[in-house]
Amino acid sequence: MDMVTLTTARLVLRPHTTEDTAEMHAACHDPEVRRWMTIPDPYPIEAAARFVEETVPAGWKDGSQYNFVAREADGGPLVAALCVHRLDDHIHEIGYWAAPGHRGKGYTTEAVRAAAHWAFSEAGVVRLVWRAGVGNDASRAIAEKVGFVMEGVQRSGMEHDGVLRDCWSAALLPSDLGLPSALPHESETAAGA
């Protein structure tokens, strides 16, 4: 898929470029980001540069993952990053983090909502899942504000720094955002079964 740029009222979301490397590298050393995300330790600037220069374009090219940075629309600083990655043909997972100093302002919620809308309307996604370690209240609040429906706890559902953690799991469907689905949907609950 060709790389795309998305805009919201306050943000520009676009694939990472080399100009993002230093800010991304710094954010990935923030204790709150490291607490919930698996990031290599040590994480040298060269590894961040490889991610930006190799992993990001390769993921877009083969459709396996769509990485975005979110910046203030006026050319301001990097405020968040997110990735929509393929689990199977139509189901994708979203992950995100907010840069220190930009939390609590609604930027990440705005970015996740825009990326979800794009994923459903342009990338053929029919189910977007979100998972976060139990206790990651900030990530859960964002998911719920966007409209993700909580589906439960997956025991030992995600690995973090070599340890399996229980995680919350939720999903968003196109209909949750008022969008049509690329595939028909039949719910056992709706069918009365």
PDB file of C-alpha atoms in Angstrom, residues 4-187:
ATOM      1  CA  VAL A   4      -0.634   8.030   3.386  1.00  0.00           C
ATOM      2  CA  THR A   5      -0.924  11.169   5.467  1.00  0.00           C
ATOM      3  CA  LEU A   6      -4.017  11.779   7.591  1.00  0.00           C
ATOM      4  CA  THR A   7      -5.142  15.063   9.080  1.00  0.00           C
ATOM      5  CA  THR A   8      -7.438  15.884  11.973  1.00  0.00           C
ATOM      6  CA  ALA A   9      -8.472  19.168  13.532  1.00  0.00           C
ATOM      7  CA  ARG A  10      -5.174  19.413  15.441  1.00  0.00           C
ATOM      8  CA  LEU A  11      -2.869  16.748  14.034  1.00  0.00           C
ATOM      9  CA  VAL A  12      -1.031  15.429  11.019  1.00  0.00           C
ATOM     10  CA  LEU A  13      -0.484  11.662  11.035  1.00  0.00           C
ATOM     11  CA  ARG A  14       2.101  10.356   8.614  1.00  0.00           C
ATOM     12  CA  PRO A  15       4.613   7.540   8.310  1.00  0.00           C
ATOM     13  CA  HIS A  16       7.863   8.118  10.182  1.00  0.00           C
ATOM     14  CA  THR A  17      10.665   9.968   8.408  1.00  0.00           C
ATOM     15  CA  THR A  18      14.264  10.512   9.414  1.00  0.00           C
ATOM     16  CA  GLU A  19      13.302  13.850  10.983  1.00  0.00           C
ATOM     17  CA  ASP A  20      11.303  11.884  13.601  1.00  0.00           C
ATOM     18  CA  THR A  21      14.158   9.637  14.706  1.00  0.00           C
ATOM     19  CA  ALA A  22      15.544  11.718  17.582  1.00  0.00           C
ATOM     20  CA  GLU A  23      12.134  12.522  19.084  1.00  0.00           C
ATOM     21  CA  MET A  24      10.962   8.921  18.742  1.00  0.00           C
ATOM     22  CA  HIS A  25      14.180   7.654  20.296  1.00  0.00           C
ATOM     23  CA  ALA A  26      13.785  10.038  23.244  1.00  0.00           C
ATOM     24  CA  ALA A  27      10.125   9.093  23.780  1.00  0.00           C
ATOM     25  CA  CYS A  28      11.001   5.400  23.754  1.00  0.00           C
ATOM     26  CA  HIS A  29      13.244   6.013  26.766  1.00  0.00           C
ATOM     27  CA  ASP A  30      10.409   7.529  28.793  1.00  0.00           C
ATOM     28  CA  PRO A  31       9.647   5.305  31.830  1.00  0.00           C
ATOM     29  CA  GLU A  32       5.883   5.265  31.108  1.00  0.00           C
ATOM     30  CA  VAL A  33       6.402   4.181  27.496  1.00  0.00           C
ATOM     31  CA  ARG A  34       8.902   1.515  28.565  1.00  0.00           C
ATOM     32  CA  ARG A  35       6.606   0.309  31.343  1.00  0.00           C
ATOM     33  CA  TRP A  36       4.005  -0.868  28.833  1.00  0.00           C
ATOM     34  CA  MET A  37       5.814  -1.313  25.501  1.00  0.00           C
ATOM     35  CA  THR A  38       8.482  -3.862  24.674  1.00  0.00           C
ATOM     36  CA  ILE A  39      11.427  -1.767  23.536  1.00  0.00           C
ATOM     37  CA  PRO A  40      14.955  -3.149  23.255  1.00  0.00           C
ATOM     38  CA  ASP A  41      17.237  -2.257  26.150  1.00  0.00           C
ATOM     39  CA  PRO A  42      19.587  -0.715  25.321  1.00  0.00           C
ATOM     40  CA  TYR A  43      17.821   1.096  22.482  1.00  0.00           C
ATOM     41  CA  PRO A  44      20.521   3.020  20.620  1.00  0.00           C
ATOM     42  CA  ILE A  45      19.723   5.799  18.189  1.00  0.00           C
ATOM     43  CA  GLU A  46      20.944   3.515  15.370  1.00  0.00           C
ATOM     44  CA  ALA A  47      18.145   1.048  16.167  1.00  0.00           C
ATOM     45  CA  ALA A  48      15.591   3.855  16.046  1.00  0.00           C
ATOM     46  CA  ALA A  49      17.019   4.968  12.695  1.00  0.00           C
ATOM     47  CA  ARG A  50      16.742   1.402  11.303  1.00  0.00           C
ATOM     48  CA  PHE A  51      13.127   1.258  12.439  1.00  0.00           C
ATOM     49  CA  VAL A  52      12.337   4.530  10.674  1.00  0.00           C
ATOM     50  CA  GLU A  53      14.365   3.858   7.535  1.00  0.00           C
ATOM     51  CA  GLU A  54      13.716   0.119   7.050  1.00  0.00           C
ATOM     52  CA  THR A  55      10.877  -1.310   9.164  1.00  0.00           C
ATOM     53  CA  VAL A  56       8.360   1.459   8.526  1.00  0.00           C
ATOM     54  CA  PRO A  57       8.636   1.498   4.694  1.00  0.00           C
ATOM     55  CA  ALA A  58       8.782  -2.308   4.507  1.00  0.00           C
ATOM     56  CA  GLY A  59       5.582  -2.619   6.562  1.00  0.00           C
ATOM     57  CA  TRP A  60       3.733  -0.202   4.321  1.00  0.00           C
ATOM     58  CA  LYS A  61       5.029  -1.920   1.189  1.00  0.00           C
ATOM     59  CA  ASP A  62       3.938  -5.432   2.182  1.00  0.00           C
ATOM     60  CA  GLY A  63       0.823  -4.330   4.108  1.00  0.00           C
ATOM     61  CA  SER A  64       1.926  -5.967   7.346  1.00  0.00           C
ATOM     62  CA  GLN A  65       2.028  -2.812   9.452  1.00  0.00           C
ATOM     63  CA  TYR A  66       1.117   0.819   9.057  1.00  0.00           C
ATOM     64  CA  ASN A  67       3.178   3.005  11.383  1.00  0.00           C
ATOM     65  CA  PHE A  68       2.269   6.648  11.953  1.00  0.00           C
ATOM     66  CA  VAL A  69       3.651   9.523  13.961  1.00  0.00           C
ATOM     67  CA  ALA A  70       1.249  12.219  15.094  1.00  0.00           C
ATOM     68  CA  ARG A  71       2.452  15.804  15.118  1.00  0.00           C
ATOM     69  CA  GLU A  72       0.637  19.005  15.884  1.00  0.00           C
ATOM     70  CA  ALA A  73      -0.786  20.318  12.605  1.00  0.00           C
ATOM     71  CA  ASP A  74       1.175  23.559  12.845  1.00  0.00           C
ATOM     72  CA  GLY A  75       4.440  21.653  12.463  1.00  0.00           C
ATOM     73  CA  GLY A  76       4.829  21.161  16.183  1.00  0.00           C
ATOM     74  CA  PRO A  77       6.464  18.319  18.065  1.00  0.00           C
ATOM     75  CA  LEU A  78       5.810  14.601  17.869  1.00  0.00           C
ATOM     76  CA  VAL A  79       2.918  13.973  20.278  1.00  0.00           C
ATOM     77  CA  ALA A  80       2.159  10.268  19.710  1.00  0.00           C
ATOM     78  CA  ALA A  81       2.943   7.241  17.595  1.00  0.00           C
ATOM     79  CA  LEU A  82       0.760   4.337  16.571  1.00  0.00           C
ATOM     80  CA  CYS A  83       0.791   1.203  14.485  1.00  0.00           C
ATOM     81  CA  VAL A  84      -1.984  -0.767  12.817  1.00  0.00           C
ATOM     82  CA  HIS A  85      -0.573  -4.225  12.138  1.00  0.00           C
ATOM     83  CA  ARG A  86      -2.129  -7.189  10.385  1.00  0.00           C
ATOM     84  CA  LEU A  87      -3.090 -10.277  12.364  1.00  0.00           C
ATOM     85  CA  ASP A  88      -4.846 -11.929   9.406  1.00  0.00           C
ATOM     86  CA  ASP A  89      -6.469 -10.816   6.161  1.00  0.00           C
ATOM     87  CA  HIS A  90      -9.103  -8.597   7.755  1.00  0.00           C
ATOM     88  CA  ILE A  91      -8.233  -8.375  11.443  1.00  0.00           C
ATOM     89  CA  HIS A  92      -5.638  -5.870  12.582  1.00  0.00           C
ATOM     90  CA  GLU A  93      -4.361  -4.757  15.970  1.00  0.00           C
ATOM     91  CA  ILE A  94      -3.621  -1.185  16.989  1.00  0.00           C
ATOM     92  CA  GLY A  95      -0.993  -0.091  19.445  1.00  0.00           C
ATOM     93  CA  TYR A  96       0.000   3.425  20.469  1.00  0.00           C
ATOM     94  CA  TRP A  97       1.913   5.604  22.884  1.00  0.00           C
ATOM     95  CA  ALA A  98       1.848   9.270  23.814  1.00  0.00           C
ATOM     96  CA  ALA A  99       5.018  11.323  24.039  1.00  0.00           C
ATOM     97  CA  PRO A 100       5.907  12.774  27.442  1.00  0.00           C
ATOM     98  CA  GLY A 101       4.624  16.299  27.849  1.00  0.00           C
ATOM     99  CA  HIS A 102       1.716  15.685  25.472  1.00  0.00           C
ATOM    100  CA  ARG A 103      -0.403  13.311  27.544  1.00  0.00           C
ATOM    101  CA  GLY A 104      -3.852  14.226  28.778  1.00  0.00           C
ATOM    102  CA  LYS A 105      -4.574  16.592  25.874  1.00  0.00           C
ATOM    103  CA  GLY A 106      -6.624  14.193  23.735  1.00  0.00           C
ATOM    104  CA  TYR A 107      -3.987  13.946  20.995  1.00  0.00           C
ATOM    105  CA  THR A 108      -3.641  10.173  21.124  1.00  0.00           C
ATOM    106  CA  THR A 109      -7.409   9.666  21.149  1.00  0.00           C
ATOM    107  CA  GLU A 110      -7.698  11.929  18.109  1.00  0.00           C
ATOM    108  CA  ALA A 111      -4.898  10.058  16.331  1.00  0.00           C
ATOM    109  CA  VAL A 112      -6.288   6.591  17.107  1.00  0.00           C
ATOM    110  CA  ARG A 113      -9.771   7.617  15.938  1.00  0.00           C
ATOM    111  CA  ALA A 114      -8.355   8.939  12.638  1.00  0.00           C
ATOM    112  CA  ALA A 115      -6.242   5.835  12.077  1.00  0.00           C
ATOM    113  CA  ALA A 116      -9.187   3.543  12.820  1.00  0.00           C
ATOM    114  CA  HIS A 117     -11.410   5.437  10.384  1.00  0.00           C
ATOM    115  CA  TRP A 118      -8.692   5.167   7.717  1.00  0.00           C
ATOM    116  CA  ALA A 119      -8.127   1.457   8.443  1.00  0.00           C
ATOM    117  CA  PHE A 120     -11.810   0.667   7.937  1.00  0.00           C
ATOM    118  CA  SER A 121     -12.433   2.932   4.965  1.00  0.00           C
ATOM    119  CA  GLU A 122      -9.146   2.569   3.042  1.00  0.00           C
ATOM    120  CA  ALA A 123      -7.156  -0.453   4.247  1.00  0.00           C
ATOM    121  CA  GLY A 124      -9.880  -3.119   4.178  1.00  0.00           C
ATOM    122  CA  VAL A 125      -9.818  -3.758   7.923  1.00  0.00           C
ATOM    123  CA  VAL A 126     -13.058  -5.259   9.257  1.00  0.00           C
ATOM    124  CA  ARG A 127     -12.082  -5.758  12.905  1.00  0.00           C
ATOM    125  CA  LEU A 128      -9.557  -3.685  14.836  1.00  0.00           C
ATOM    126  CA  VAL A 129      -8.381  -5.112  18.139  1.00  0.00           C
ATOM    127  CA  TRP A 130      -6.632  -3.373  21.005  1.00  0.00           C
ATOM    128  CA  ARG A 131      -4.745  -5.041  23.825  1.00  0.00           C
ATOM    129  CA  ALA A 132      -2.873  -3.551  26.755  1.00  0.00           C
ATOM    130  CA  GLY A 133      -1.420  -4.906  29.949  1.00  0.00           C
ATOM    131  CA  VAL A 134      -3.922  -4.982  32.808  1.00  0.00           C
ATOM    132  CA  GLY A 135      -3.345  -1.751  34.703  1.00  0.00           C
ATOM    133  CA  ASN A 136      -2.552   0.406  31.687  1.00  0.00           C
ATOM    134  CA  ASP A 137      -5.455   2.684  32.517  1.00  0.00           C
ATOM    135  CA  ALA A 138      -4.367   5.497  30.187  1.00  0.00           C
ATOM    136  CA  SER A 139      -4.360   3.229  27.127  1.00  0.00           C
ATOM    137  CA  ARG A 140      -7.705   1.729  28.123  1.00  0.00           C
ATOM    138  CA  ALA A 141      -9.260   5.188  28.538  1.00  0.00           C
ATOM    139  CA  ILE A 142      -8.154   6.112  25.014  1.00  0.00           C
ATOM    140  CA  ALA A 143      -9.542   2.883  23.543  1.00  0.00           C
ATOM    141  CA  GLU A 144     -12.881   3.396  25.279  1.00  0.00           C
ATOM    142  CA  LYS A 145     -13.112   7.057  24.161  1.00  0.00           C
ATOM    143  CA  VAL A 146     -12.558   5.942  20.556  1.00  0.00           C
ATOM    144  CA  GLY A 147     -15.370   3.375  20.912  1.00  0.00           C
ATOM    145  CA  PHE A 148     -13.580   0.058  21.410  1.00  0.00           C
ATOM    146  CA  VAL A 149     -15.812  -2.459  23.181  1.00  0.00           C
ATOM    147  CA  MET A 150     -14.117  -4.306  26.017  1.00  0.00           C
ATOM    148  CA  GLU A 151     -14.170  -8.063  25.502  1.00  0.00           C
ATOM    149  CA  GLY A 152     -12.326  -9.246  28.586  1.00  0.00           C
ATOM    150  CA  VAL A 153      -8.982 -10.265  29.993  1.00  0.00           C
ATOM    151  CA  GLN A 154      -6.634 -12.592  28.141  1.00  0.00           C
ATOM    152  CA  ARG A 155      -4.635 -14.530  30.708  1.00  0.00           C
ATOM    153  CA  SER A 156      -0.928 -14.415  29.822  1.00  0.00           C
ATOM    154  CA  GLY A 157      -2.134 -12.770  26.614  1.00  0.00           C
ATOM    155  CA  MET A 158       0.889 -10.665  25.798  1.00  0.00           C
ATOM    156  CA  GLU A 159       4.607 -10.808  26.258  1.00  0.00           C
ATOM    157  CA  HIS A 160       6.447  -7.850  27.720  1.00  0.00           C
ATOM    158  CA  ASP A 161      10.203  -7.941  28.210  1.00  0.00           C
ATOM    159  CA  GLY A 162      10.273 -11.733  28.356  1.00  0.00           C
ATOM    160  CA  VAL A 163       7.334 -12.084  30.757  1.00  0.00           C
ATOM    161  CA  LEU A 164       3.776 -13.075  29.891  1.00  0.00           C
ATOM    162  CA  ARG A 165       1.213 -10.581  31.194  1.00  0.00           C
ATOM    163  CA  ASP A 166      -2.518 -10.663  31.495  1.00  0.00           C
ATOM    164  CA  CYS A 167      -3.992  -8.096  29.136  1.00  0.00           C
ATOM    165  CA  TRP A 168      -7.226  -6.332  28.474  1.00  0.00           C
ATOM    166  CA  SER A 169      -8.726  -6.928  25.059  1.00  0.00           C
ATOM    167  CA  ALA A 170     -11.243  -4.881  23.100  1.00  0.00           C
ATOM    168  CA  ALA A 171     -12.416  -4.547  19.523  1.00  0.00           C
ATOM    169  CA  LEU A 172     -13.738  -1.873  17.222  1.00  0.00           C
ATOM    170  CA  LEU A 173     -15.890  -2.618  14.187  1.00  0.00           C
ATOM    171  CA  PRO A 174     -16.615  -0.280  11.276  1.00  0.00           C
ATOM    172  CA  SER A 175     -20.228   0.020  12.452  1.00  0.00           C
ATOM    173  CA  ASP A 176     -18.975   1.437  15.778  1.00  0.00           C
ATOM    174  CA  LEU A 177     -17.792   4.465  13.784  1.00  0.00           C
ATOM    175  CA  GLY A 178     -20.847   4.559  11.512  1.00  0.00           C
ATOM    176  CA  LEU A 179     -18.944   3.010   8.595  1.00  0.00           C
ATOM    177  CA  PRO A 180     -19.861   0.083   6.354  1.00  0.00           C
ATOM    178  CA  SER A 181     -17.849  -3.110   6.628  1.00  0.00           C
ATOM    179  CA  ALA A 182     -15.859  -4.589   3.757  1.00  0.00           C
ATOM    180  CA  LEU A 183     -17.393  -7.965   4.702  1.00  0.00           C
ATOM    181  CA  PRO A 184     -20.913  -8.846   5.833  1.00  0.00           C
ATOM    182  CA  HIS A 185     -21.290  -9.191   9.582  1.00  0.00           C
ATOM    183  CA  GLU A 186     -23.486 -11.680  11.384  1.00  0.00           C
ATOM    184  CA  SER A 187     -23.661 -11.501  15.152  1.00  0.00           C
TER     185      SER A 187
END
